[in-house]
Short mmCIF file of C-alpha atoms in Angstrom, two decimals:
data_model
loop_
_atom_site.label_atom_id
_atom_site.label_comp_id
_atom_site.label_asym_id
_atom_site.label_seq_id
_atom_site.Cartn_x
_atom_site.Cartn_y
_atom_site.Cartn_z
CA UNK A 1 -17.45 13.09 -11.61
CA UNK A 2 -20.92 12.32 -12.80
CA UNK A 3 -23.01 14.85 -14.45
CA UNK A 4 -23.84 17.99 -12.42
CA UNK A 5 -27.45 17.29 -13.09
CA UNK A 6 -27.70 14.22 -11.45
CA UNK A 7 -29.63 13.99 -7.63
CA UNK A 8 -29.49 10.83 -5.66
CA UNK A 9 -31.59 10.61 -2.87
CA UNK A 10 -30.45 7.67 -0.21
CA UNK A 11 -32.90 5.77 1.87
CA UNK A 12 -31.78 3.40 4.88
CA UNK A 13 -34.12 0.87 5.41
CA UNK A 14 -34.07 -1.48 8.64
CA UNK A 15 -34.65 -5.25 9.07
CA UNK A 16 -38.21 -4.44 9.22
CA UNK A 17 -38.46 -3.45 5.27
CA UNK A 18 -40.93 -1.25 3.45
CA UNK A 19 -43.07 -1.27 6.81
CA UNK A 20 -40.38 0.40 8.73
CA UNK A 21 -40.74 3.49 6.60
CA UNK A 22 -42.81 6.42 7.27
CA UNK A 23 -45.10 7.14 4.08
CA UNK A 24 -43.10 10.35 2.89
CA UNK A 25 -40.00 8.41 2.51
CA UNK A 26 -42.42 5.75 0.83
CA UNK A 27 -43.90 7.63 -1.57
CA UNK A 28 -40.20 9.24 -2.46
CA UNK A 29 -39.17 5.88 -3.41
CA UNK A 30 -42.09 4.38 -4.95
CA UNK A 31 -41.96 7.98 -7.25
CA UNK A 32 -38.71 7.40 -8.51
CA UNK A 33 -37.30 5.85 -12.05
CA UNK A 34 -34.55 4.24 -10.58
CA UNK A 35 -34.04 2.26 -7.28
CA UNK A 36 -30.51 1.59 -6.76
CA UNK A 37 -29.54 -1.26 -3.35
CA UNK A 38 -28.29 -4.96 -2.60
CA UNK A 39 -30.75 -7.73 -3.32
CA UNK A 40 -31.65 -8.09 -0.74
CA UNK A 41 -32.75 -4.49 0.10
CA UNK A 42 -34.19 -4.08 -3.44
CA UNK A 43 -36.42 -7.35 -2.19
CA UNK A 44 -37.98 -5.46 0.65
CA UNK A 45 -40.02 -3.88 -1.95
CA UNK A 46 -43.71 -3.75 -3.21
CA UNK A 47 -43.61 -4.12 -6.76
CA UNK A 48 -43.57 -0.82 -8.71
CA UNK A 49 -44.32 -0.93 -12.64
CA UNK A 50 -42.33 0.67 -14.61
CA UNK A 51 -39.82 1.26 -11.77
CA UNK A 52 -35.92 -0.40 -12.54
CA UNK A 53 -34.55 -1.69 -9.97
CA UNK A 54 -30.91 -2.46 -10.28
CA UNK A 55 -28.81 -4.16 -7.61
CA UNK A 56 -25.34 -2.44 -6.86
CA UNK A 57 -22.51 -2.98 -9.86
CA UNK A 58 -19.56 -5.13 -8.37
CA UNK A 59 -16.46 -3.83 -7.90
CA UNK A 60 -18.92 -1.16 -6.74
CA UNK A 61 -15.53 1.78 -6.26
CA UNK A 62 -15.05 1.10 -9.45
CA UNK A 63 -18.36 0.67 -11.96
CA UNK A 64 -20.44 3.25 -9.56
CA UNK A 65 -18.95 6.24 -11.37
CA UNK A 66 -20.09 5.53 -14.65
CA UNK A 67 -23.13 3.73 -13.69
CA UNK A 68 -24.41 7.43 -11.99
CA UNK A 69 -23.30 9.26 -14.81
CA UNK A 70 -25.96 6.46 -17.12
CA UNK A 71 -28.44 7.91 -14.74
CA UNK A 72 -28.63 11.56 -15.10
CA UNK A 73 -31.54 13.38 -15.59
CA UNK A 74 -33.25 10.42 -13.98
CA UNK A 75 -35.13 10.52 -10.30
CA UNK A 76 -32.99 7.81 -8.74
CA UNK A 77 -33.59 6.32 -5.14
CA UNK A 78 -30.33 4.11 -3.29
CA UNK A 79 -31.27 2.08 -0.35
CA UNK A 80 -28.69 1.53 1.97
CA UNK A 81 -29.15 -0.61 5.57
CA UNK A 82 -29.98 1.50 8.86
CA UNK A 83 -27.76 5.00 8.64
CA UNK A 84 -26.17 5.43 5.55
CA UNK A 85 -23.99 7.39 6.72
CA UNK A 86 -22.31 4.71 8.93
CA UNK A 87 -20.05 3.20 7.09
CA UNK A 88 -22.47 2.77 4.13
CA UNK A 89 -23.38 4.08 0.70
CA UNK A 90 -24.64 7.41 1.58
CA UNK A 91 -21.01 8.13 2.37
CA UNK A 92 -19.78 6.98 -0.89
CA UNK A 93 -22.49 8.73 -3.05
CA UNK A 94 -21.64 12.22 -1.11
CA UNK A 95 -18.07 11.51 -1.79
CA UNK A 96 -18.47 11.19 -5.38
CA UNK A 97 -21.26 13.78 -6.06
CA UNK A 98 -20.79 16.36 -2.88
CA UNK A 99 -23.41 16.66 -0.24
CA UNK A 100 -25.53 19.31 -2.20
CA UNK A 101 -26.57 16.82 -4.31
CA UNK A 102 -27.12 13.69 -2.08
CA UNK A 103 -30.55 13.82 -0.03
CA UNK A 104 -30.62 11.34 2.88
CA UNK A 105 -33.30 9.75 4.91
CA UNK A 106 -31.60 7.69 7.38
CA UNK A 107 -33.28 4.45 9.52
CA UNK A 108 -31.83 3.39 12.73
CA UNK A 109 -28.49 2.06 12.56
CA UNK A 110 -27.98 -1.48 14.07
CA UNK A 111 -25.09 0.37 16.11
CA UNK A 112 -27.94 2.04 17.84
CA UNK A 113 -30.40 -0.41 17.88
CA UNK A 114 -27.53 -2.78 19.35
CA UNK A 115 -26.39 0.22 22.02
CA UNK A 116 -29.74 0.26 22.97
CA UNK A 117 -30.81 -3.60 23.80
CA UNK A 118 -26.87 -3.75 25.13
CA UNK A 119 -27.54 -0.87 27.55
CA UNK A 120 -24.33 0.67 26.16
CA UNK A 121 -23.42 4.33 25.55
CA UNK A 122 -22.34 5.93 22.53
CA UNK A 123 -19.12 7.34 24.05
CA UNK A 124 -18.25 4.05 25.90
CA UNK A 125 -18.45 2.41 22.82
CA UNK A 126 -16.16 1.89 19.55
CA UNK A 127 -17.30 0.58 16.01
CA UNK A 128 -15.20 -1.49 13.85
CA UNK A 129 -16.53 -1.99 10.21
CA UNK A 130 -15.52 -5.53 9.01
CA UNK A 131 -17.93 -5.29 5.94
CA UNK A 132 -15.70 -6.54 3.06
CA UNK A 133 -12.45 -6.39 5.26
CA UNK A 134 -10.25 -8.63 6.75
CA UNK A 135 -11.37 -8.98 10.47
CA UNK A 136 -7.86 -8.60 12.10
CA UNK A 137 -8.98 -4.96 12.22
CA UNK A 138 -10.56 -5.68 15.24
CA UNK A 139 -7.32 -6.32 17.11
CA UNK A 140 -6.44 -2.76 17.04
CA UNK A 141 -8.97 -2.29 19.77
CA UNK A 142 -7.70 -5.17 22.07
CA UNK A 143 -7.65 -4.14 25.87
CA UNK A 144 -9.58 -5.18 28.69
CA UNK A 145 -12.99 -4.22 29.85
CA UNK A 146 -13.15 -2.17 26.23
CA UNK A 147 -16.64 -2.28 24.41
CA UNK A 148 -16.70 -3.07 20.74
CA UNK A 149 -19.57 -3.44 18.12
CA UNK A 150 -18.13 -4.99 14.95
CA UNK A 151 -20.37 -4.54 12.22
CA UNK A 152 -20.52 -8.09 10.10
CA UNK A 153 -19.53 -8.70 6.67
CA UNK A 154 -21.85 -11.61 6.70
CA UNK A 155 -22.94 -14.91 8.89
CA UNK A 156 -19.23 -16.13 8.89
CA UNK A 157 -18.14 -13.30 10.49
CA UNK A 158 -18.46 -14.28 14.09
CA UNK A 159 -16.82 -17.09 13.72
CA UNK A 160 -14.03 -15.96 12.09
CA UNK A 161 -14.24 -13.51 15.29
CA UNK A 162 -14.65 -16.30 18.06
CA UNK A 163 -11.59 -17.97 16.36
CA UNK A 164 -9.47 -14.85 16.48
CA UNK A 165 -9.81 -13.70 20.13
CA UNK A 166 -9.50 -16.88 21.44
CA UNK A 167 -6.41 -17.24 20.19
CA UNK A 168 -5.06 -14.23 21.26
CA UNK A 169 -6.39 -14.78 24.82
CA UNK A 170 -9.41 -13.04 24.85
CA UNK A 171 -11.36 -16.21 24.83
CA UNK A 172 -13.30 -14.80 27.60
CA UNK A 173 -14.78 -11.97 26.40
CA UNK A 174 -18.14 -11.37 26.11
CA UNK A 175 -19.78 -12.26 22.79
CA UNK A 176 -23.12 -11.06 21.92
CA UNK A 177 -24.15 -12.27 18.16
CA UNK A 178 -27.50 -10.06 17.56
CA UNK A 179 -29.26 -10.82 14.37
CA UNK A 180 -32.19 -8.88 12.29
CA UNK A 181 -32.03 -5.91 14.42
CA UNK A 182 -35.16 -4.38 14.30
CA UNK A 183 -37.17 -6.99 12.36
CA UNK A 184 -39.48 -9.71 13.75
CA UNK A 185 -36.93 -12.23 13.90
CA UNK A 186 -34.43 -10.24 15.79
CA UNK A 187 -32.11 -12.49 17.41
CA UNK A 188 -29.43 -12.69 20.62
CA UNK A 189 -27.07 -14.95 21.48
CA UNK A 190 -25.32 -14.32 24.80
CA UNK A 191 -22.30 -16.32 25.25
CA UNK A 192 -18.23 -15.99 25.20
CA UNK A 193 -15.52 -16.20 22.05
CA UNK A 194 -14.17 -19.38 23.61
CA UNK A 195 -17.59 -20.85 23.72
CA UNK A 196 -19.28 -19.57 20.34
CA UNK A 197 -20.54 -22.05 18.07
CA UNK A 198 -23.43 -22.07 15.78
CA UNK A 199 -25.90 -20.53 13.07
CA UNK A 200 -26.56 -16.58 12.69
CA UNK A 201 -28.21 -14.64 10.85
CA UNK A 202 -26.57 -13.20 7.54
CA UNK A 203 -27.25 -9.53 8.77
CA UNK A 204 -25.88 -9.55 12.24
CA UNK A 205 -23.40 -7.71 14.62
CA UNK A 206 -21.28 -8.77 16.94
CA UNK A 207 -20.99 -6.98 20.46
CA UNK A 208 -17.26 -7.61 22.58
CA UNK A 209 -16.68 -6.98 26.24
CA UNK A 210 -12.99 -7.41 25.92
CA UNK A 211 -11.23 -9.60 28.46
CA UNK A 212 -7.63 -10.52 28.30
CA UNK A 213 -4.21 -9.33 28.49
CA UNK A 214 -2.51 -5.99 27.64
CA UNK A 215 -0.41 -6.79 25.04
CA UNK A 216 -0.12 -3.51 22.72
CA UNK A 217 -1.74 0.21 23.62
CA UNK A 218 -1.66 3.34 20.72
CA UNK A 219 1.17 5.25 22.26
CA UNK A 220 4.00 4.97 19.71
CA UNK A 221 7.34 2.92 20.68
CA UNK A 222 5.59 -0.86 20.95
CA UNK A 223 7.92 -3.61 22.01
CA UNK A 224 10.20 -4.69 18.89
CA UNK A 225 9.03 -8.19 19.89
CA UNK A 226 5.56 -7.41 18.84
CA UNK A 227 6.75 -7.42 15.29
CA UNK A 228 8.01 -10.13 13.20
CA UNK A 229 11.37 -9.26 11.82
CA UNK A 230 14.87 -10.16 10.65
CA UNK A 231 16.68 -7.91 11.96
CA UNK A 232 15.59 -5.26 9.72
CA UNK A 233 13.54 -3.21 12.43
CA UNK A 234 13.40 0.45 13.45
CA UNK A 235 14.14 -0.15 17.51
CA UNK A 236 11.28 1.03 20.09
CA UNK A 237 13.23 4.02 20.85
CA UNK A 238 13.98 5.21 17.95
CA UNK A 239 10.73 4.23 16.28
CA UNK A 240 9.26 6.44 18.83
CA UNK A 241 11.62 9.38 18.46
CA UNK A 242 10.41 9.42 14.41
CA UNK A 243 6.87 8.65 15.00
CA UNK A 244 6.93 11.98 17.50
CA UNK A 245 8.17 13.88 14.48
CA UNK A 246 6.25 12.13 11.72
CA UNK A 247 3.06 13.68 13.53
CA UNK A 248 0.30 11.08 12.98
CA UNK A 249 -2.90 12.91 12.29
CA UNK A 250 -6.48 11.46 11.39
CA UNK A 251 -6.47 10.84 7.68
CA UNK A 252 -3.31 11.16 6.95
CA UNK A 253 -0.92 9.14 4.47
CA UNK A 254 2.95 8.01 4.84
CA UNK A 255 4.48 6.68 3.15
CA UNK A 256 6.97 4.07 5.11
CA UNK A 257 9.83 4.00 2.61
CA UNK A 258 12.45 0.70 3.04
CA UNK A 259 10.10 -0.98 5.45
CA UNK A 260 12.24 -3.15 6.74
CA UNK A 261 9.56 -5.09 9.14
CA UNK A 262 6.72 -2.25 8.36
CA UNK A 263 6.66 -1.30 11.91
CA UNK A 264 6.55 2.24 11.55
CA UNK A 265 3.86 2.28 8.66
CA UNK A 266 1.96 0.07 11.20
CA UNK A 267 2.31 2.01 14.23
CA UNK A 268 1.01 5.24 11.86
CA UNK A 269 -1.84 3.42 11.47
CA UNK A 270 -2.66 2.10 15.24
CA UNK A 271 -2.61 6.02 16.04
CA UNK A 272 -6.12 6.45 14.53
CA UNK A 273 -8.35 4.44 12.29
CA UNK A 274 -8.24 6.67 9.39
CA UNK A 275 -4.66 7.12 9.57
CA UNK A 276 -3.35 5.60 5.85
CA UNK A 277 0.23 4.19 5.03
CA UNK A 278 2.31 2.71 2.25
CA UNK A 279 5.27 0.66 3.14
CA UNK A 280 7.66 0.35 0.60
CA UNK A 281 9.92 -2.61 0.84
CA UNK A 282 12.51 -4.18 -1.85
CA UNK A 283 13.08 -7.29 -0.45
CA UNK A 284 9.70 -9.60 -1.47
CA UNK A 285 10.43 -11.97 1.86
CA UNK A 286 10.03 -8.80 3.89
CA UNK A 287 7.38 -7.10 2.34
CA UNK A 288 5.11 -10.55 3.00
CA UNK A 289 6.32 -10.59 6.50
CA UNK A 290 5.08 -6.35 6.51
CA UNK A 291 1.68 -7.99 5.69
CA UNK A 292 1.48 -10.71 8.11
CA UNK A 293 2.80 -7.88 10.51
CA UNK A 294 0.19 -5.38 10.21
CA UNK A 295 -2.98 -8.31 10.39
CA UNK A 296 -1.29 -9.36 13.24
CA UNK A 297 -1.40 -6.00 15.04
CA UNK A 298 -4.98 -4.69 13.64
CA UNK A 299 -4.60 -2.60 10.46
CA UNK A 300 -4.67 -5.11 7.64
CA UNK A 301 -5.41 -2.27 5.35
CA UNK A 302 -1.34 -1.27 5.60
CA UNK A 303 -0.74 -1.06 1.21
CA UNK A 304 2.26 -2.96 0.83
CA UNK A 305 4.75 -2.31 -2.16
CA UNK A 306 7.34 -4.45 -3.42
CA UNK A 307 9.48 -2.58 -4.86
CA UNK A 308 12.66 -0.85 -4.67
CA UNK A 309 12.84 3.10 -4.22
CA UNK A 310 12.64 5.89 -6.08
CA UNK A 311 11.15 3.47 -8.69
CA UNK A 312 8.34 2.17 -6.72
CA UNK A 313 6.95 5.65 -5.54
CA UNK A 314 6.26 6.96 -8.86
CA UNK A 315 2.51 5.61 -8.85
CA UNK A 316 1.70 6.49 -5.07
CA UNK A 317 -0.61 8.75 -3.64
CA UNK A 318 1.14 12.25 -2.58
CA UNK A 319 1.76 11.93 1.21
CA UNK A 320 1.77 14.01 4.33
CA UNK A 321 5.00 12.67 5.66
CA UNK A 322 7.48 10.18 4.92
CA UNK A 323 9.86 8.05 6.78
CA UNK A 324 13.17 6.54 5.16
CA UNK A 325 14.15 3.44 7.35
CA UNK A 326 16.85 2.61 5.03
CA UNK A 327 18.10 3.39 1.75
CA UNK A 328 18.24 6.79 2.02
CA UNK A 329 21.55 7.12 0.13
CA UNK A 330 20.23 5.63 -2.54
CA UNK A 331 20.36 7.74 -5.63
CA UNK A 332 17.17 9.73 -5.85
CA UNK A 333 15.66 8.41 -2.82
CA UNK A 334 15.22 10.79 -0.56
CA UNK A 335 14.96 14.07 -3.58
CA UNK A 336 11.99 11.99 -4.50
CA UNK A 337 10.79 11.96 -1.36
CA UNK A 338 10.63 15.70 -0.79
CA UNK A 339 9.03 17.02 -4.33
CA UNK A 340 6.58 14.32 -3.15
CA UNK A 341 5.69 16.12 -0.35
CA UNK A 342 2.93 19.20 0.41
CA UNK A 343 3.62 22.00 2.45
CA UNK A 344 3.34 21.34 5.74
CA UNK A 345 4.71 17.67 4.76
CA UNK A 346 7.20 16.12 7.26
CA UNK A 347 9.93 14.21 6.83
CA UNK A 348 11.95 11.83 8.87
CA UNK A 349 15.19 9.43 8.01
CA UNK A 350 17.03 7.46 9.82
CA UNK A 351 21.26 6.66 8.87
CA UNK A 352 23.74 4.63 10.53
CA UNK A 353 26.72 4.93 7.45
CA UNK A 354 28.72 7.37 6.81
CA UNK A 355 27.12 7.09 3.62
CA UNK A 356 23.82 8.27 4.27
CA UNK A 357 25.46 10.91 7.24
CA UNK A 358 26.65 12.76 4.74
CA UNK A 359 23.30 12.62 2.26
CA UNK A 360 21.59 13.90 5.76
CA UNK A 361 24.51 16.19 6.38
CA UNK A 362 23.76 17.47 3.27
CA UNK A 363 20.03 17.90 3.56
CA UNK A 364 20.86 19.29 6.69
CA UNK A 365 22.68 21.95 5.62
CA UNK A 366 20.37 23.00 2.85
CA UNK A 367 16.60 22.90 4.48
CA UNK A 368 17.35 23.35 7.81
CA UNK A 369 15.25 20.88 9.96
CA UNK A 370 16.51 18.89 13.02
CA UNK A 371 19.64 16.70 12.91
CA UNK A 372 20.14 14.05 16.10
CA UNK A 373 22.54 11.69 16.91
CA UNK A 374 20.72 8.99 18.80
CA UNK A 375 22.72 6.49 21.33
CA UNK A 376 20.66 3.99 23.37
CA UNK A 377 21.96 1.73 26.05
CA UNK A 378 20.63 -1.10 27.17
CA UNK A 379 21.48 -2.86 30.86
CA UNK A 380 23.22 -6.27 30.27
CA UNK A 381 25.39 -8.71 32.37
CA UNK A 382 28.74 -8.33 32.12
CA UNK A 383 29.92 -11.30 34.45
CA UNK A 384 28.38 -11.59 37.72
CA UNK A 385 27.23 -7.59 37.31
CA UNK A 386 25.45 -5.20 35.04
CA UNK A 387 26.44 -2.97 32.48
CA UNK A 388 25.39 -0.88 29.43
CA UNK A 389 25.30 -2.24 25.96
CA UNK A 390 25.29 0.17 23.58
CA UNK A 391 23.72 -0.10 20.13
CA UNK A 392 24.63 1.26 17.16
CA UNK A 393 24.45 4.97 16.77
CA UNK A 394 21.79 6.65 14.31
CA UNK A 395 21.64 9.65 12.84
CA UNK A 396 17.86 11.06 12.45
CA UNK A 397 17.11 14.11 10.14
CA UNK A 398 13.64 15.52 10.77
CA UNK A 399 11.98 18.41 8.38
CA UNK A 400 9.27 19.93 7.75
CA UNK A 401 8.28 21.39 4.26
#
């Protein structure tokens, strides 16, 4: 962490620059030794002799660290666009120095600015951040008749957008482009995905009144045809069954050990946006179809490891529960898995050999927890009538730490 006696005060600034500020927060940033923002922010600017201004250090999770820690003892000024607190730098300053030492002055975000011409309200209303992320994170919000403001990474964004509903059927949703929010060359274009086609502005947003089909909702146990698999794939039932044990909470990491087809690493992640997984997956073919799994059903930002367990969990992040889709018999495998865990840490497996029965068995018999035996059925013809087809059997051990 950067030196204690470091203070960063954080301004947001709107599309309508250094006019757009009242004259306290002016004369706080025209006082300070450092200004700290994009180029385009630090352009906003009346000149200021003496006054550095320094545009952001790229990768900025990386350099910003040691950059603040260059800057002690110094009166330094970041701008950020609109709220910084909305999914801008203000968060990632209080992050890295605590909120005692971060002082912000926010500006109208151009979530509310956008609410506001839309006629929207905040709670009928989500926010997707596609700011330097891929924009299949939108798709976790697919449903009809839902409201969505996706904040732009830049002019290509809607595009990329347009495109990506379209072809997912929601080429007839709504599709508001508004540009310079705020400024004097605010902008709105009114149209539909399917129809979208032109300029933008760089600094834009793009509002969605979703309309298409139903295809995939948050509750756990989507249809094992959603996914892209081999084979390999923890069944809707019994992906359900874990995920009910797993106990997806905001913020939370899991880590999603012998993947298989990722899907219950990605459905983690579809319970909330914050919710965090690794899925860690031997074979390299599967771990790339993991990937193209999670894109395809909105949370891109799924960590993928190729790798073979225990070996490939020695670098992760400590998690707050674990699933073993396979392997769990595997020498090491699932004692790794439990030192790895907190308290309060749960932990769910899944076995259908003897093999890894008896490693549950085992487990079983020395934590405690919940063992099941899980049979599903499924109605098939037999002949000219119907009858049950049963699948294989697993055994599911469930614990928590």
């Amino acid at each position: 962490m950067p030196t204690s006696d470091l203070r960063v005060t954080v301004v947001g600034v709107g599309a309508d620059g250094w006019d757009g500020l009242t004259p306290a927060v002016r004369a706080v940033v025209a006082s300070a030794d450092v200004v700290l923002g994009g180029p385009r922010q630090l352009g906003l600017l009346p000149g200021s002799e003496g006054q550095v201004r320094q545009p952001w250090p790229s990768p900025l999770s990386a350099a910003l660290p040691d950059l603040l820690t260059q800057l002690a003892g110094q009166r330094v000024v970041a701008l950020a666009s609109g709220d910084p607190m909305l999914s801008g730098i203000g968060t990632t300053l209080v992050d890295i120095l605590g909120s005692d030492r971060v002082t912000v002055f926010p500006h109208l975000s151009s979530v509310t600015i956008a609410r506001s011409r839309l006629g929207w309200s905040a709670e009928s209303t989500a926010v997707v951040s596609v700011v330097g992320r891929d924009v299949h994170a939108v798709l976790r919000e697919l449903a009809p008749g839902r409201r969505v403001l996706v904040l732009s990474s830049d002019e290509k964004t809607p595009a990329a957008l347009a495109d990506l509903l379209t072809e997912r059927g929601y080429g007839s949703s709504r599709f508001v482009v508004l540009g310079d929010l705020g400024g004097d060359d605010e902008t709105f274009h009114d149209g539909t995905a399917a129809d979208f086609a032109g300029a933008v502005s760089r600094l834009n947003i793009v509002a969605l009144q979703l309309d298409g089909p139903l295809r995939a909702g948050w509750a756990t146990g989507l249809p094992d045809d959603a996914f892209e698999h081999d084979g390999q794939l923890t069944k809707r039932d019994l992906r359900a069954s874990a995920l009910a044990r797993l106990l997806p909470a905001p913020g939370q990491l899991l880590w999603d050990v012998g993947a298989g087809a990722g899907s219950v690493g990605i459905e983690w992640m579809r319970a909330h946006p914050t919710c965090r997984a690794v899925a860690v997956e031997a074979d390299p073919q599967r771990a790339d179809r993991i990937a193209r799994n999670a894109r395809s059903l909105g949370v891109p930002a799924l960590h993928v490891v190729s790798g073979a367990a225990p070996e490939a969990l020695s670098e992760l992040a400590s998690p707050d529960a674990v699933f073993i889709g396979g392997g769990a018999s595997r020498t090491g495998v699932l004692r790794r898995c439990l030192d790895a865990l907190p308290g309060g840490g749960r932990i769910v497996v899944h076995g259908v050999t003897v093999e890894t029965e008896a490693v549950l068995a085992a487990a079983y018999a020395e934590h405690g927890g919940e063992l099941t035996r899980i049979h599903v059925e499924h109605a098939a013809p037999v002949g000219s009538y119907t009858g049950w087809t049963p699948s294989r059997a697993v055994t599911q051990w469930a614990f928590t730490k």
